[in-house]
Structures are given as structure tokens and as C-alpha cells.
Coordinates of C-alpha atoms and ligand atoms in Angstrom, one line a residue:
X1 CA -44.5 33.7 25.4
X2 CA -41.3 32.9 23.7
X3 CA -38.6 35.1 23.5
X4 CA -36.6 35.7 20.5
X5 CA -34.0 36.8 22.9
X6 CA -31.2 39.3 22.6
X7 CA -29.4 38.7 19.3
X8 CA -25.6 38.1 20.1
X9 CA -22.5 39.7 18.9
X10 CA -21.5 37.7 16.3
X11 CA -25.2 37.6 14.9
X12 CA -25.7 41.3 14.8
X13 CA -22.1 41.2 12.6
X14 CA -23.4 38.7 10.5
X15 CA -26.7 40.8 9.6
X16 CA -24.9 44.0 9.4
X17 CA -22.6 42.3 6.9
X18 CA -25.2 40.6 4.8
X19 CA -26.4 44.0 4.8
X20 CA -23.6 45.6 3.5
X21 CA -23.8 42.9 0.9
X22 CA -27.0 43.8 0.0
X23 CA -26.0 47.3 -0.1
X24 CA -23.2 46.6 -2.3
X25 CA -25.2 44.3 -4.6
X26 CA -28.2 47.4 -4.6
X27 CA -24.9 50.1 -5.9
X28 CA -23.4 47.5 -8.7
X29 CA -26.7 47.0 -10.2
X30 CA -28.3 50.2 -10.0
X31 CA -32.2 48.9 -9.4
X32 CA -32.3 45.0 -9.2
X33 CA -35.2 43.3 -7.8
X34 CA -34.9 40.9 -4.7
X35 CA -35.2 38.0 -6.2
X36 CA -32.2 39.2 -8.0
X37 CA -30.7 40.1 -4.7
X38 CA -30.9 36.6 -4.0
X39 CA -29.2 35.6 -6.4
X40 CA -26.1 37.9 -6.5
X41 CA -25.5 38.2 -3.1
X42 CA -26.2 34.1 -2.6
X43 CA -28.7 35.0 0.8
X44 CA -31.7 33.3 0.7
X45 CA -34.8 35.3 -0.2
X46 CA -36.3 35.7 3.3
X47 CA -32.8 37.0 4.4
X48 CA -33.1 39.6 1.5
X49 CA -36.5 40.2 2.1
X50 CA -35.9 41.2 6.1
X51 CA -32.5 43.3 5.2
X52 CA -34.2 45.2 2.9
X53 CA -37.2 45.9 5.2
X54 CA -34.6 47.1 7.8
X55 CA -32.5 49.3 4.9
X56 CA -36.1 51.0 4.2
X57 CA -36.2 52.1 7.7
X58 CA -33.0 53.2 7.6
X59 CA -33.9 55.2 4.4
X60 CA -30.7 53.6 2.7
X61 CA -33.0 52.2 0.0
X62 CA -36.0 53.0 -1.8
X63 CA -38.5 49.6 -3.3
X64 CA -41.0 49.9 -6.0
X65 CA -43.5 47.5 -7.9
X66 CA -42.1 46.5 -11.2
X67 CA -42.1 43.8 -13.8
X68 CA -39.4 41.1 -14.3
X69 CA -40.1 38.3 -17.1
X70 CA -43.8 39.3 -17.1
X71 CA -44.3 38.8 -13.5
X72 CA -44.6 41.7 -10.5
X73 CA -41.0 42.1 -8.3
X74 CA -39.7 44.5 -5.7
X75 CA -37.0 46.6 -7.3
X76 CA -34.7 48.1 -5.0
X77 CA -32.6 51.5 -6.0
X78 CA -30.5 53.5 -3.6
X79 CA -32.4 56.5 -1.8
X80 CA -31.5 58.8 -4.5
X81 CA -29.0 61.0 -2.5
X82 CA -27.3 64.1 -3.2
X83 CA -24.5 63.4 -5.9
X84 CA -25.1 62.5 -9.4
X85 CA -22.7 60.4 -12.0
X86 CA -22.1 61.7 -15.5
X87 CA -20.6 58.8 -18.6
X88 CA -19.6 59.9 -21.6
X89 CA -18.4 58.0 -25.1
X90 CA -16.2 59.3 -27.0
X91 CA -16.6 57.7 -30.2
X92 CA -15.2 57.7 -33.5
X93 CA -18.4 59.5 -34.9
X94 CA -20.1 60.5 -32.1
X95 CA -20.6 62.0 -28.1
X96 CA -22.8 60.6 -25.9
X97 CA -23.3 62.7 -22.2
X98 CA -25.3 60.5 -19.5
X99 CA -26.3 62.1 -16.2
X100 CA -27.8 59.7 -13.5
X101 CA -27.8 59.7 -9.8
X102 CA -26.0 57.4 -7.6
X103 CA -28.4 54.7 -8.2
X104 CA -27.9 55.1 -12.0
X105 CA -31.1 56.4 -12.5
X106 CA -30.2 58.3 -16.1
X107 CA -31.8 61.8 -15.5
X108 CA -30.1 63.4 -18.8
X109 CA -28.9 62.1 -21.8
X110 CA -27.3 63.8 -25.0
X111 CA -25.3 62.8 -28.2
X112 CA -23.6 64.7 -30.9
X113 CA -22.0 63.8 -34.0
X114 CA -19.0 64.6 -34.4
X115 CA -16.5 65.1 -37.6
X116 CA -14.3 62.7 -38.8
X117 CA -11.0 62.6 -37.2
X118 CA -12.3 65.2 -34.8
X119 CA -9.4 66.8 -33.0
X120 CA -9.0 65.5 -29.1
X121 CA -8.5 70.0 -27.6
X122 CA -11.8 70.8 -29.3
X123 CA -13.6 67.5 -28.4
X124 CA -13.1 67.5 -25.2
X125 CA -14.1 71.5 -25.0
X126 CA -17.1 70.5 -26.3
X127 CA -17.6 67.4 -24.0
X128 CA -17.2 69.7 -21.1
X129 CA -19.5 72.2 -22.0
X130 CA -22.1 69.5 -23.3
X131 CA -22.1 68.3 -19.7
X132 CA -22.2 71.4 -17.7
X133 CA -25.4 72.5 -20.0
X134 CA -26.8 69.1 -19.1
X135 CA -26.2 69.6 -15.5
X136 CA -27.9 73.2 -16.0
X137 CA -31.6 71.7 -17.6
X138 CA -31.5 69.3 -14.4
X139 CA -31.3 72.3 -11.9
X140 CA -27.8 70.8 -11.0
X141 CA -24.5 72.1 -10.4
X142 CA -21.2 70.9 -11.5
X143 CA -20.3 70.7 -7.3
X144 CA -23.1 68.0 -7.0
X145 CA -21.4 65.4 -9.5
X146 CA -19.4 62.7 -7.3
X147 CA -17.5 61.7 -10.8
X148 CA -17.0 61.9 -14.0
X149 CA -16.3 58.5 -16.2
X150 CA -15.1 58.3 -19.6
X151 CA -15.4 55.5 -22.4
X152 CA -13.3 56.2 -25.3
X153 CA -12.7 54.4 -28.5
X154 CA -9.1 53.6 -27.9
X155 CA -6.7 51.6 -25.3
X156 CA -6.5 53.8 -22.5
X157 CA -3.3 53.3 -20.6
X158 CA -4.2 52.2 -16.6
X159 CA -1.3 53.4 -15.2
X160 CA -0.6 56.8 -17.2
X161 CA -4.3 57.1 -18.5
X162 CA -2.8 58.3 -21.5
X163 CA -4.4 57.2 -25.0
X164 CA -1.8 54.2 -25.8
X165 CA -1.6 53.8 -29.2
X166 CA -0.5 55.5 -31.9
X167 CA -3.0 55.6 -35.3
X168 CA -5.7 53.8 -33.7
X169 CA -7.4 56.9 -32.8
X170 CA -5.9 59.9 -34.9
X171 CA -4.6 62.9 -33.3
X172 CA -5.8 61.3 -30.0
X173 CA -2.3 59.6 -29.0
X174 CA -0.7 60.7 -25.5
X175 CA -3.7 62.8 -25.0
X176 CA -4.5 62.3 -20.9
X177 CA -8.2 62.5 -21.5
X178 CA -8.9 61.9 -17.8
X179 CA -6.9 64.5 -16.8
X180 CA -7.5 67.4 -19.7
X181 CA -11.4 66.8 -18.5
X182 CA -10.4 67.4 -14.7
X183 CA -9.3 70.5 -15.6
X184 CA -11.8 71.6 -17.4
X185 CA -14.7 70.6 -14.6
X186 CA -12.4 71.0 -11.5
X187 CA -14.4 67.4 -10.3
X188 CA -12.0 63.6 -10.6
X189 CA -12.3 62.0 -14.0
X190 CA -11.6 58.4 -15.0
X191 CA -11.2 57.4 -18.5
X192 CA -11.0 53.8 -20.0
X193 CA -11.8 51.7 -23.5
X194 CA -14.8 51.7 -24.7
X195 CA -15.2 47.7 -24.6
X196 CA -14.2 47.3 -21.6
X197 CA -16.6 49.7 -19.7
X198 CA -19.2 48.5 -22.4
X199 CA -18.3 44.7 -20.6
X200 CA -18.6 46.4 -17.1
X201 CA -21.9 48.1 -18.0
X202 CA -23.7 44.6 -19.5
X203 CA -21.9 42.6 -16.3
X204 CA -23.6 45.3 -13.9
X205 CA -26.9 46.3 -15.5
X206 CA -27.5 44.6 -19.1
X207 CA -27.9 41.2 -20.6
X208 CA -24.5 39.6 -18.5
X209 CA -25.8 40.7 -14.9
X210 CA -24.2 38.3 -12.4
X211 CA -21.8 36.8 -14.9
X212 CA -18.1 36.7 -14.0
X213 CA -16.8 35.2 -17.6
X214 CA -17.7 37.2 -20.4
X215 CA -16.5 38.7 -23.7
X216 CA -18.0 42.0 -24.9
X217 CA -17.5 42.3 -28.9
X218 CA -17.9 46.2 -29.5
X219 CA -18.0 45.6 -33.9
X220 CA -18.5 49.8 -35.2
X221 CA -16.1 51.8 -37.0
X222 CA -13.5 49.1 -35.6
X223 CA -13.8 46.2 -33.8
X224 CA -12.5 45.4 -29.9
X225 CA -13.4 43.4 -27.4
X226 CA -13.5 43.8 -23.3
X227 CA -13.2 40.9 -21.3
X228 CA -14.1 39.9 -18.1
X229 CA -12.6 37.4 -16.7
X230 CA -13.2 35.7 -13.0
X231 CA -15.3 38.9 -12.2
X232 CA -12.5 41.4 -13.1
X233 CA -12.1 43.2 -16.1
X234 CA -8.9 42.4 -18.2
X235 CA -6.8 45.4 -19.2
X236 CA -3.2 44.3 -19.5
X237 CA -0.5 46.9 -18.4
X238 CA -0.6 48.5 -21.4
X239 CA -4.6 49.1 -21.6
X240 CA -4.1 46.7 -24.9
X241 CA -6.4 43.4 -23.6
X242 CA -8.9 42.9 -25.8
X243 CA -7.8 44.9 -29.0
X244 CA -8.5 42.2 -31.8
X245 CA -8.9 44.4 -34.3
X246 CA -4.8 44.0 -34.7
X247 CA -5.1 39.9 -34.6
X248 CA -3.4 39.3 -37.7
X249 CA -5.8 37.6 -40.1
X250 CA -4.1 37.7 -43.2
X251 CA -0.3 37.9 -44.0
X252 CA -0.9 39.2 -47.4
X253 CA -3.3 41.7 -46.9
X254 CA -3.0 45.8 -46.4
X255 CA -1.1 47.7 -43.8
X256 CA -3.4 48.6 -40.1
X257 CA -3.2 52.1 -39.2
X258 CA -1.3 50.6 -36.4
X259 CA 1.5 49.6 -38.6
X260 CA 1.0 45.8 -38.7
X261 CA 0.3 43.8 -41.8
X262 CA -3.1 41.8 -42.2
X263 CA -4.9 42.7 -38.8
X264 CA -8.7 42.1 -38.9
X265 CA -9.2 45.7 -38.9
X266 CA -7.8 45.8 -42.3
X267 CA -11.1 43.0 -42.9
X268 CA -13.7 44.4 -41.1
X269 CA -12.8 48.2 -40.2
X270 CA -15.4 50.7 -41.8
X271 CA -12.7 51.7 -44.4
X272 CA -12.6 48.5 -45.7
X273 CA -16.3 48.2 -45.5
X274 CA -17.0 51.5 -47.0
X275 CA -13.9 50.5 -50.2
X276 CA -15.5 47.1 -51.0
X277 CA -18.4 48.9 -51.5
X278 CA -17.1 51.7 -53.3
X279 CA -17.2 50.3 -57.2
X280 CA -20.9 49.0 -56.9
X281 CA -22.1 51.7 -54.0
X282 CA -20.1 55.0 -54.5
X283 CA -19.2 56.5 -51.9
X284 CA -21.2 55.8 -48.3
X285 CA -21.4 56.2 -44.8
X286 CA -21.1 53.5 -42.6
X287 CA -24.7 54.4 -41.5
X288 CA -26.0 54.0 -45.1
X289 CA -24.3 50.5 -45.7
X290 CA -26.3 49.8 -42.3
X291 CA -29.4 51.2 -43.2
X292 CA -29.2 49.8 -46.9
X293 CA -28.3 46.5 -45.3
X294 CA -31.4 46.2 -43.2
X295 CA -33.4 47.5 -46.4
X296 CA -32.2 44.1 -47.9
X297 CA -29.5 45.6 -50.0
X298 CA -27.5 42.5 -51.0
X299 CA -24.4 43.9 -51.6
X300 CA -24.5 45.6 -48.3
X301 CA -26.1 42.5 -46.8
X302 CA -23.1 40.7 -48.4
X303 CA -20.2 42.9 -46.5
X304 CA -21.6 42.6 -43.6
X305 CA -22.0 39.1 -43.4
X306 CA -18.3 38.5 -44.5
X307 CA -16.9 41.3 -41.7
X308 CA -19.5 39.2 -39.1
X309 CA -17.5 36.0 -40.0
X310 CA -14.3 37.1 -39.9
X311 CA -14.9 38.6 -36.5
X312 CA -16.7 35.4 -35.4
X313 CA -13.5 33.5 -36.3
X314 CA -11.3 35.8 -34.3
X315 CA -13.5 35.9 -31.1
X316 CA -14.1 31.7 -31.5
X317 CA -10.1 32.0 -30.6
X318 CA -10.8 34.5 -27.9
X319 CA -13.1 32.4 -26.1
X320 CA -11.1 28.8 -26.3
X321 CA -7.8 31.1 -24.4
X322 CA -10.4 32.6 -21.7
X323 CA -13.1 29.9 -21.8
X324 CA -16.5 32.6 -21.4
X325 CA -19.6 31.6 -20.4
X326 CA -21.4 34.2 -22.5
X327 CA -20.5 36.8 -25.4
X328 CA -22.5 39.8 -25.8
X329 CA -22.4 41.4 -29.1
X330 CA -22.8 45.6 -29.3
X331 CA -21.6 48.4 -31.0
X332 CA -23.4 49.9 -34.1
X333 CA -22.4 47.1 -36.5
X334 CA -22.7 44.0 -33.8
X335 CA -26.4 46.2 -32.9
X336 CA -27.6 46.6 -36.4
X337 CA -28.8 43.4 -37.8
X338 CA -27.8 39.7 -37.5
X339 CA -24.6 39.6 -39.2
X340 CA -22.1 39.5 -36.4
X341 CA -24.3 37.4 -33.7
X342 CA -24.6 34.9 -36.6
X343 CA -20.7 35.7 -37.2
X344 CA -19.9 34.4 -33.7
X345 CA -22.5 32.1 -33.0
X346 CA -21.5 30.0 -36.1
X347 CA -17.4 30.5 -35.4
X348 CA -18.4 29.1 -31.8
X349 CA -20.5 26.1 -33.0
X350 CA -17.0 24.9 -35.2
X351 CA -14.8 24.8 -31.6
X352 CA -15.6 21.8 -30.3
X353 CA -13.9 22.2 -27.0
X354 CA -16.0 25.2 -26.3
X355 CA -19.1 22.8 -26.7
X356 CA -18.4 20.1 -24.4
X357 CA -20.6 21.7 -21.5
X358 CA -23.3 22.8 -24.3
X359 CA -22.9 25.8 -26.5
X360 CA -21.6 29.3 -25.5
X361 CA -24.4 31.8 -25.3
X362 CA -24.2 34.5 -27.5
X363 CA -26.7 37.8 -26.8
X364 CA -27.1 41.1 -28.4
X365 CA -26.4 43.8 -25.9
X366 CA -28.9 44.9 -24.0
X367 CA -27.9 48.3 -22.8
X368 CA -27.2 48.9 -26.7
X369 CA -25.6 52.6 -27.4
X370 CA -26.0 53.4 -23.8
X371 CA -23.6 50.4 -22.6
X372 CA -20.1 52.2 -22.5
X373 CA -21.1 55.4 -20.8
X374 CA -23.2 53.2 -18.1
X375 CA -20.3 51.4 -18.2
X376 CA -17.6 54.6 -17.5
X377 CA -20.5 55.1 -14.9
X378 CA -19.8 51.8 -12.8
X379 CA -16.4 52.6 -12.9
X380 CA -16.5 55.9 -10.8
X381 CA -18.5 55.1 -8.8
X382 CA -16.9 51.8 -7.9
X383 CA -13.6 54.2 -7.5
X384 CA -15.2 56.6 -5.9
X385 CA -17.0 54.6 -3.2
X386 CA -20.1 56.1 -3.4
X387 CA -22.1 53.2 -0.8
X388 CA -21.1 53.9 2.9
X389 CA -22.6 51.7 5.2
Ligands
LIG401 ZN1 -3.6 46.8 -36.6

């Protein structure tokens, strides 16, 4: 009878390596099949197939049955371990609290409203408790959460982790969110954009899984994009990468809330969405220019399509400097109907450099209002270092 022999030294390295691989590849994505595995990690399917086999006895992973483009796959998750995640947004207009464990397996979810230019003491109060409560109807304690992540709709400052800059989210400059939430649930706390964690959410679990280029247009009550660029995400020292909405569009036009003349936010902001409106409409809500919109209201209809294009121009620039290979569009204007996929898609199609290898795919987001705080997710638990092999 043959023997398989002994494996040597540098072959068990090699399949504890590809393991940790595997391992790593199983944390990023949350569950992902093995056929995905495959393809992230670059092993060849029987490889994947026996290192998982092995992680199952190990009881470092759990596999289930599950469908993937209609047909049946193996999805691997983490063995759901003690330690859970919590992500929240902080929005212009809203809260959103996500528990999940360390596979990202969302166990809790809330969202509030809040009130226009909602004060950053009483937010964050309310944040806190929000998430405690949460923790509470899971039978869970705040000891058992590993971290806590935080998407906000501002630039966050990497170094300081301060809220950067003034008038782009009122009341909220200087405010260390990070840190004021720390405080308040004695457990470590990262805070970041919006956008950007919304790009790191899609990369890890949405529609951009695997891809290393991409642009994530956030279009809401403003508009901002994160970027990921050769598999990192792009923040600049100042936490400003990505802020488009203060790309100046039009010399002539009205002053930004951040002090410069003309910047696309001035075009496609909600105030300016909400004033066009304001002679023919009276006075709306963002939500009710979207909701009328998808009625067929063609005045609504009309303002959006016009704030879809002049995004579309901006981000058509944004992707000849970083040269993407995909664009997912998000946020509650960019999720609401057609008008800023069309925006970009047709921007896109009118740069002819960007077409040379075939056209720039451009996808709504998949993750949808969920992306940022899975996003703010991904990032503590890639700073925490939740896997240990
Ligand atoms: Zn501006």
C-alpha cells in the first residue's frame, strides 16, 4: 500500500498558512461560500475544500447549504464565538444600531430618526443607550462586545478622530465621536466617514466583494464618495478623500456651508433639492420629493435627474484620476430610483479613456442602508483582530 508519507516541514507551513488564509478570507467576508473562497484567497477549490474540512474539526468554522446565483454552495461563517460587533450611522436624519457576532451575523438591528441639526452630546447619549437596550433584548452584555464602529456623515480626522470640518455637519465640529462613545460604554470605539466604511462594507460583503478599485457614491442629504484604491481605503491625512460634494461646479453659483463658492453640494445637496422645488411643491421633505419622484411626479422626477447628472459629471472625473473598475451607487437618493446610476453611467459612457478596456461597471449597492454600519463593522474588527489562528 502506498504511503502518503509524513508531510514535511515546509509542507505543514504551507497548509497552515493557506489556512490562515482561508481563515482571514472566512473573517473579511463574514459567510462566503467556497467557491468564493477560491476565488479570494487564489487556492484552488480542492485546497479550499480540504482546509475547510480540517477548520470544521478544529471547530474554527461552521458550513451550511445555501444558494449562490440559483445554484446550491457551502457557506462558511466563523464558529459564532463569544464577542459580538455593534455599527452604527450617524446620519444627517437618522441612527442606525447593528449588533452581529464576529462573523457578522446581524443579530439586532434598530433606527431612529433624528431632528434636524440634532445636537452631537444628546446624539450620542441616545446612541449609547440605543445600543446597550439592544444588547439587553439579545440576552447580551455590554462586556461581551469586542468593538464598537462608527460611520458618520462627516470627514472624520484619522489621526485626531475628531469631526474635521467645520459646517459640513453642524454643531458636530471637533466633536471626538470615537472617544465621547468610549466613555460612555467603557468598551474601544472607532469612528470614520460614512462613504468610506459604506466602500469597505460593499468591498467585504456587498455588490464589490473581491474588488480592490472601487468608488462608493453615498448621494443623500449630501453627496461623498469613499474610495478604494489598490485594496486600501483612501482617507487623506485630513479624513477629506472622497468629499466631492465641495468639487467646485459652478463659479457663479451660492456659497457651500463649507465656505467655498459653487461646490456641487450647492447643486445637488437636499437644500437645493428641497428650494428648486419650493415655488411649484411648497415646502417638502427630502423623503417626499423621493416618494413623489417614484410616484412619477415630474417635477420631482425632473430634480432628481438633473442632481443624478451633475453627480455623474463629477464622479466621471473621479474615476479618470483613480481609474476604478466598478462604482457602486448608495445612499437614500443614489438607492431610490434610477436617477443617479443613469447620472454616472451616462457621465462614464462620455470619457473615452475610461472605455478603452470596455465600460466601467456601475451597481446599486447591495447592502443598501445597512452598508455603512456593516461597513464601521469591518473596521473594528479588522483593528481589533478578532481571527487568531
Ligand atoms: Zn462646499
Amino acid at each position: 500500500m502506498a504511503s502518503r508519507g509524513t508531510p514535511s516541514g515546509s509542507q505543514t507551513s504551507l497548509r497552515e498558512a493557506n489556512a490562515a488564509r482561508v481563515l482571514h478570507a472566512v473573517q473579511q467576508h463574514g459567510g462566503i461560500t467556497q467557491v468564493e473562497l477560491a476565488e479570494t484567497t487564489g487556492l484552488s477549490p480542492a485546497t479550499v475544500s480540504s482546509i475547510v474540512k480540517q477548520l470544521l474539526v478544529e471547530g474554527s468554522v461552521e458550513t451550511r447549504t445555501t444558494i449562490r446565483s440559483g445554484r446550491r454552495a457551502t457557506l462558511v461563517t466563523l464558529t459564532r464565538r463569544t464577542g459580538l460587533v455593534v455599527g452604527l450611522h450617524l446620519a444627517v436624519r437618522s441612527l442606525r444600531v447593528l449588533i452581529a457576532d464576529v462573523g457578522y451575523e446581524v443579530v439586532a438591528e434598530r433606527v431612529l430618526p433624528l431632528p434636524h441639526d440634532h445636537r452631537a452630546d444628546t446624539t450620542l447619549d441616545r446612541a449609547a443607550l440605543l445600543t446597550v437596550d439592544l444588547l439587553e433584548e439579545v440576552g447580551a452584555g455590554i462586556d461581551e462586545v469586542i468593538g464598537v464602529g462608527v460611520a458618520i456623515s462627516a470627514p472624520v480626522d484619522p489621526g485626531s478622530g475628531v469631526v474635521a470640518s467645520r459646517g459640513l455637519m453642524r454643531g458636530w465640529e471637533d466633536v471626538a465621536v470615537a472617544d465621547v462613545l468610549a466613555a460612555r460604554l467603557a468598551r474601544p470605539v472607532v469612528a470614520d466617514n460614512d462613504a468610506n466604511l459604506a466602500a469597505l462594507g460593499e468591498s467585504r460583503f456587498g455588490g464589490a466583494r473581491g474588488a480592490t478599485d472601487l468608488i462608493f457614491v453615498r448621494a443623500s442629504f449630501g453627496v461623498g464618495v469613499g474610495i478604494v484604491s489598490g485594496g486600501v481605503l483612501l482617507r487623506g491625512p485630513g479624513g477629506l478623500a472622497g468629499e466631492i460634494g465641495h468639487v467646485l461646479v459652478d463659479p457663479q453659483g451660492s456659497i457651500c456651508p463649507c465656505g467655498s463658492r459653487g461646490c456641487l453640494h450647492t447643486v445637488v445637496g437636499s437644500d437645493a433639492v428641497l428650494d428648486s422645488l419650493r415655488v411649484s411643491h411648497g415646502p417638502l421633505t427630502l423623503r417626499d420629493v423621493l416618494s413623489l419622484a417614484q410616484q412619477g411626479d415630474p417635477g420631482c422626477r425632473q430634480v432628481l435627474e438633473d442632481a443624478g447628472a451633475a453627480i455623474g459629471a463629477v464622479v466621471a472625473n473621479a474615476a479618470v484620476v483613480l481609474n476604478p473598475s466598478l462604482i457602486v451607487v448608495g445612499g437614500e437618493v443614489g438607492s431610490a430610483g434610477d436617477s443617479v446610476v443613469t447620472g454616472v453611467r451616462d457621465a462614464l459612457a462620455r470619457r473615452v479613456l475610461l472605455n478603452t478596456d470596455g465600460p466601467v461597471s456601475v451597481i446599486r449597492s447591495e447592502l443598501g442602508p445597512r452598508a455603512e454600519a456593516l461597513g464601521a463593522m469591518a473596521h473594528v474588527l479588522d483593528r481589533e483582530g478578532a481571527v487568531t489562528v
